[in-house]
Amino acid sequence: MSRLIPSLLVAASGLVAMTGCAPTTSTEQTASAAPVRQCVFQDQIQSFRVRDQALYIRGSGKTVFQLETASYCPDLESAIGIAFLPQRGMTSLCTGDWTQVVPTGAPPITPCRVRVVKRLTEAEVAALPARDRP
């Protein structure tokens, strides 16, 4: 039995040595591979348009973001304005974020859960029908 323990230790140290040779990714590679989150500050939203379950918002300048509702939001289509409910102190909306949008001017006002899908390129904005461009 005393011979078994040293051989297990040798085998275990061999496994440790083998895992030490396994390829690893550096922090720089991981950071450069991570997608850049694009954001818009909530107080910079200038206009919006709704089409089915898509909500397009225009931030400052020419930035346009596509948001997607989690379910059908009938109040959103007849809203004359929108407001975002602050989530955990968020002041900006970034791709991948979830928040709630509240339609204004169309009772009853029911908040809708939305996710920021992406920032549209200028070509994608130009490809939107005129009625959908914010």
PDB file of C-alpha atoms in Angstrom:
ATOM      1  CA  MET A   1       0.000   0.000   0.000  1.00  0.00           C
ATOM      2  CA  SER A   2       2.896   2.360   0.723  1.00  0.00           C
ATOM      3  CA  ARG A   3       4.090   1.867  -2.891  1.00  0.00           C
ATOM      4  CA  LEU A   4       0.675   2.849  -4.242  1.00  0.00           C
ATOM      5  CA  ILE A   5       0.685   6.366  -2.709  1.00  0.00           C
ATOM      6  CA  PRO A   6       4.002   7.481  -4.301  1.00  0.00           C
ATOM      7  CA  SER A   7       2.857   6.251  -7.719  1.00  0.00           C
ATOM      8  CA  LEU A   8      -0.415   8.180  -7.354  1.00  0.00           C
ATOM      9  CA  LEU A   9       1.538  11.304  -6.453  1.00  0.00           C
ATOM     10  CA  VAL A  10       3.732  10.889  -9.531  1.00  0.00           C
ATOM     11  CA  ALA A  11       0.671  10.375 -11.722  1.00  0.00           C
ATOM     12  CA  ALA A  12      -1.073  13.391 -10.201  1.00  0.00           C
ATOM     13  CA  SER A  13       1.982  15.599 -10.673  1.00  0.00           C
ATOM     14  CA  GLY A  14       2.106  14.479 -14.309  1.00  0.00           C
ATOM     15  CA  LEU A  15      -1.498  15.670 -14.770  1.00  0.00           C
ATOM     16  CA  VAL A  16      -0.684  19.020 -13.249  1.00  0.00           C
ATOM     17  CA  ALA A  17       2.311  19.362 -15.531  1.00  0.00           C
ATOM     18  CA  MET A  18       0.187  18.439 -18.562  1.00  0.00           C
ATOM     19  CA  THR A  19      -2.477  20.983 -17.745  1.00  0.00           C
ATOM     20  CA  GLY A  20       0.231  23.601 -17.313  1.00  0.00           C
ATOM     21  CA  CYS A  21       1.104  23.077 -20.987  1.00  0.00           C
ATOM     22  CA  ALA A  22      -2.465  23.499 -22.203  1.00  0.00           C
ATOM     23  CA  PRO A  23      -2.970  26.498 -24.498  1.00  0.00           C
ATOM     24  CA  THR A  24      -4.423  29.552 -22.771  1.00  0.00           C
ATOM     25  CA  THR A  25      -5.854  32.794 -24.050  1.00  0.00           C
ATOM     26  CA  SER A  26      -4.293  36.013 -22.918  1.00  0.00           C
ATOM     27  CA  THR A  27      -6.294  38.827 -21.381  1.00  0.00           C
ATOM     28  CA  GLU A  28      -5.539  41.000 -24.407  1.00  0.00           C
ATOM     29  CA  GLN A  29      -7.008  38.436 -26.810  1.00  0.00           C
ATOM     30  CA  THR A  30     -10.116  38.037 -24.674  1.00  0.00           C
ATOM     31  CA  ALA A  31     -10.606  41.798 -24.381  1.00  0.00           C
ATOM     32  CA  SER A  32     -10.237  42.384 -28.120  1.00  0.00           C
ATOM     33  CA  ALA A  33     -12.632  39.525 -28.943  1.00  0.00           C
ATOM     34  CA  ALA A  34     -15.365  40.893 -26.665  1.00  0.00           C
ATOM     35  CA  PRO A  35     -17.969  42.904 -28.591  1.00  0.00           C
ATOM     36  CA  VAL A  36     -18.032  46.622 -27.882  1.00  0.00           C
ATOM     37  CA  ARG A  37     -21.236  47.632 -26.129  1.00  0.00           C
ATOM     38  CA  GLN A  38     -22.796  50.599 -27.836  1.00  0.00           C
ATOM     39  CA  CYS A  39     -24.841  52.900 -25.625  1.00  0.00           C
ATOM     40  CA  VAL A  40     -27.184  55.863 -25.729  1.00  0.00           C
ATOM     41  CA  PHE A  41     -27.911  58.094 -22.755  1.00  0.00           C
ATOM     42  CA  GLN A  42     -31.593  58.106 -21.902  1.00  0.00           C
ATOM     43  CA  ASP A  43     -31.741  61.906 -21.653  1.00  0.00           C
ATOM     44  CA  GLN A  44     -30.346  62.234 -25.206  1.00  0.00           C
ATOM     45  CA  ILE A  45     -33.203  60.383 -26.918  1.00  0.00           C
ATOM     46  CA  GLN A  46     -34.776  62.786 -29.391  1.00  0.00           C
ATOM     47  CA  SER A  47     -37.424  60.756 -31.215  1.00  0.00           C
ATOM     48  CA  PHE A  48     -38.833  57.273 -31.671  1.00  0.00           C
ATOM     49  CA  ARG A  49     -40.873  55.111 -34.023  1.00  0.00           C
ATOM     50  CA  VAL A  50     -42.703  51.839 -33.396  1.00  0.00           C
ATOM     51  CA  ARG A  51     -43.192  49.020 -35.879  1.00  0.00           C
ATOM     52  CA  ASP A  52     -44.718  45.766 -34.617  1.00  0.00           C
ATOM     53  CA  GLN A  53     -42.409  44.679 -31.777  1.00  0.00           C
ATOM     54  CA  ALA A  54     -39.530  46.923 -32.856  1.00  0.00           C
ATOM     55  CA  LEU A  55     -38.893  50.320 -31.287  1.00  0.00           C
ATOM     56  CA  TYR A  56     -36.403  52.599 -33.040  1.00  0.00           C
ATOM     57  CA  ILE A  57     -34.955  55.479 -31.045  1.00  0.00           C
ATOM     58  CA  ARG A  58     -32.749  58.344 -32.225  1.00  0.00           C
ATOM     59  CA  GLY A  59     -30.097  59.551 -29.845  1.00  0.00           C
ATOM     60  CA  SER A  60     -27.956  62.622 -30.212  1.00  0.00           C
ATOM     61  CA  GLY A  61     -26.555  63.138 -33.678  1.00  0.00           C
ATOM     62  CA  LYS A  62     -27.409  60.403 -36.131  1.00  0.00           C
ATOM     63  CA  THR A  63     -27.344  57.449 -33.742  1.00  0.00           C
ATOM     64  CA  VAL A  64     -30.328  55.124 -34.102  1.00  0.00           C
ATOM     65  CA  PHE A  65     -30.892  52.095 -31.905  1.00  0.00           C
ATOM     66  CA  GLN A  66     -33.252  49.187 -32.401  1.00  0.00           C
ATOM     67  CA  LEU A  67     -35.073  47.931 -29.321  1.00  0.00           C
ATOM     68  CA  GLU A  68     -37.309  44.884 -29.201  1.00  0.00           C
ATOM     69  CA  THR A  69     -40.326  44.467 -26.956  1.00  0.00           C
ATOM     70  CA  ALA A  70     -40.642  41.294 -24.891  1.00  0.00           C
ATOM     71  CA  SER A  71     -44.324  41.053 -25.823  1.00  0.00           C
ATOM     72  CA  TYR A  72     -46.974  42.992 -27.696  1.00  0.00           C
ATOM     73  CA  CYS A  73     -47.344  46.532 -26.302  1.00  0.00           C
ATOM     74  CA  PRO A  74     -50.518  48.062 -27.760  1.00  0.00           C
ATOM     75  CA  ASP A  75     -50.109  51.362 -25.867  1.00  0.00           C
ATOM     76  CA  LEU A  76     -46.718  51.917 -27.470  1.00  0.00           C
ATOM     77  CA  GLU A  77     -48.111  52.258 -31.000  1.00  0.00           C
ATOM     78  CA  SER A  78     -50.429  55.131 -30.057  1.00  0.00           C
ATOM     79  CA  ALA A  79     -48.010  56.896 -27.696  1.00  0.00           C
ATOM     80  CA  ILE A  80     -47.082  60.506 -28.327  1.00  0.00           C
ATOM     81  CA  GLY A  81     -43.996  60.148 -26.128  1.00  0.00           C
ATOM     82  CA  ILE A  82     -42.019  57.544 -24.238  1.00  0.00           C
ATOM     83  CA  ALA A  83     -40.122  57.439 -20.976  1.00  0.00           C
ATOM     84  CA  PHE A  84     -37.696  54.835 -19.703  1.00  0.00           C
ATOM     85  CA  LEU A  85     -37.973  53.591 -16.141  1.00  0.00           C
ATOM     86  CA  PRO A  86     -34.559  53.735 -14.489  1.00  0.00           C
ATOM     87  CA  GLN A  87     -33.153  50.269 -13.837  1.00  0.00           C
ATOM     88  CA  ARG A  88     -30.578  49.922 -11.050  1.00  0.00           C
ATOM     89  CA  GLY A  89     -29.408  53.510 -11.489  1.00  0.00           C
ATOM     90  CA  MET A  90     -28.816  53.156 -15.245  1.00  0.00           C
ATOM     91  CA  THR A  91     -28.485  56.425 -17.104  1.00  0.00           C
ATOM     92  CA  SER A  92     -27.663  54.830 -20.441  1.00  0.00           C
ATOM     93  CA  LEU A  93     -29.077  52.032 -22.562  1.00  0.00           C
ATOM     94  CA  CYS A  94     -26.515  49.681 -24.061  1.00  0.00           C
ATOM     95  CA  THR A  95     -26.808  46.783 -26.465  1.00  0.00           C
ATOM     96  CA  GLY A  96     -28.058  43.753 -24.578  1.00  0.00           C
ATOM     97  CA  ASP A  97     -29.659  45.780 -21.748  1.00  0.00           C
ATOM     98  CA  TRP A  98     -33.246  45.213 -20.647  1.00  0.00           C
ATOM     99  CA  THR A  99     -35.399  48.081 -19.341  1.00  0.00           C
ATOM    100  CA  GLN A 100     -39.000  49.224 -19.244  1.00  0.00           C
ATOM    101  CA  VAL A 101     -40.465  51.873 -21.494  1.00  0.00           C
ATOM    102  CA  VAL A 102     -43.620  53.757 -20.553  1.00  0.00           C
ATOM    103  CA  PRO A 103     -45.784  55.183 -23.350  1.00  0.00           C
ATOM    104  CA  THR A 104     -47.135  58.652 -22.577  1.00  0.00           C
ATOM    105  CA  GLY A 105     -50.319  60.319 -23.737  1.00  0.00           C
ATOM    106  CA  ALA A 106     -52.307  57.136 -24.386  1.00  0.00           C
ATOM    107  CA  PRO A 107     -54.278  55.842 -21.391  1.00  0.00           C
ATOM    108  CA  PRO A 108     -54.126  53.267 -19.969  1.00  0.00           C
ATOM    109  CA  ILE A 109     -50.379  53.503 -19.564  1.00  0.00           C
ATOM    110  CA  THR A 110     -48.802  50.079 -19.294  1.00  0.00           C
ATOM    111  CA  PRO A 111     -45.010  49.737 -19.092  1.00  0.00           C
ATOM    112  CA  CYS A 112     -43.421  47.494 -21.716  1.00  0.00           C
ATOM    113  CA  ARG A 113     -40.280  45.443 -21.199  1.00  0.00           C
ATOM    114  CA  VAL A 114     -37.715  46.087 -23.971  1.00  0.00           C
ATOM    115  CA  ARG A 115     -34.212  44.957 -24.880  1.00  0.00           C
ATOM    116  CA  VAL A 116     -31.653  47.051 -26.738  1.00  0.00           C
ATOM    117  CA  VAL A 117     -30.803  44.952 -29.805  1.00  0.00           C
ATOM    118  CA  LYS A 118     -28.218  47.039 -31.636  1.00  0.00           C
ATOM    119  CA  ARG A 119     -27.097  50.374 -32.941  1.00  0.00           C
ATOM    120  CA  LEU A 120     -28.006  50.652 -36.593  1.00  0.00           C
ATOM    121  CA  THR A 121     -25.453  51.626 -39.201  1.00  0.00           C
ATOM    122  CA  GLU A 122     -26.208  54.581 -41.482  1.00  0.00           C
ATOM    123  CA  ALA A 123     -26.999  52.094 -44.273  1.00  0.00           C
ATOM    124  CA  GLU A 124     -29.456  50.212 -42.032  1.00  0.00           C
ATOM    125  CA  VAL A 125     -31.167  53.482 -41.072  1.00  0.00           C
ATOM    126  CA  ALA A 126     -31.421  54.485 -44.744  1.00  0.00           C
ATOM    127  CA  ALA A 127     -32.913  51.060 -45.559  1.00  0.00           C
ATOM    128  CA  LEU A 128     -35.746  51.544 -43.047  1.00  0.00           C
ATOM    129  CA  PRO A 129     -39.045  52.661 -44.555  1.00  0.00           C
ATOM    130  CA  ALA A 130     -39.551  56.405 -43.962  1.00  0.00           C
ATOM    131  CA  ARG A 131     -42.445  55.730 -41.550  1.00  0.00           C
ATOM    132  CA  ASP A 132     -40.099  53.637 -39.326  1.00  0.00           C
ATOM    133  CA  ARG A 133     -37.189  56.098 -39.174  1.00  0.00           C
ATOM    134  CA  PRO A 134     -37.068  58.085 -35.947  1.00  0.00           C
TER     135      PRO A 134
END
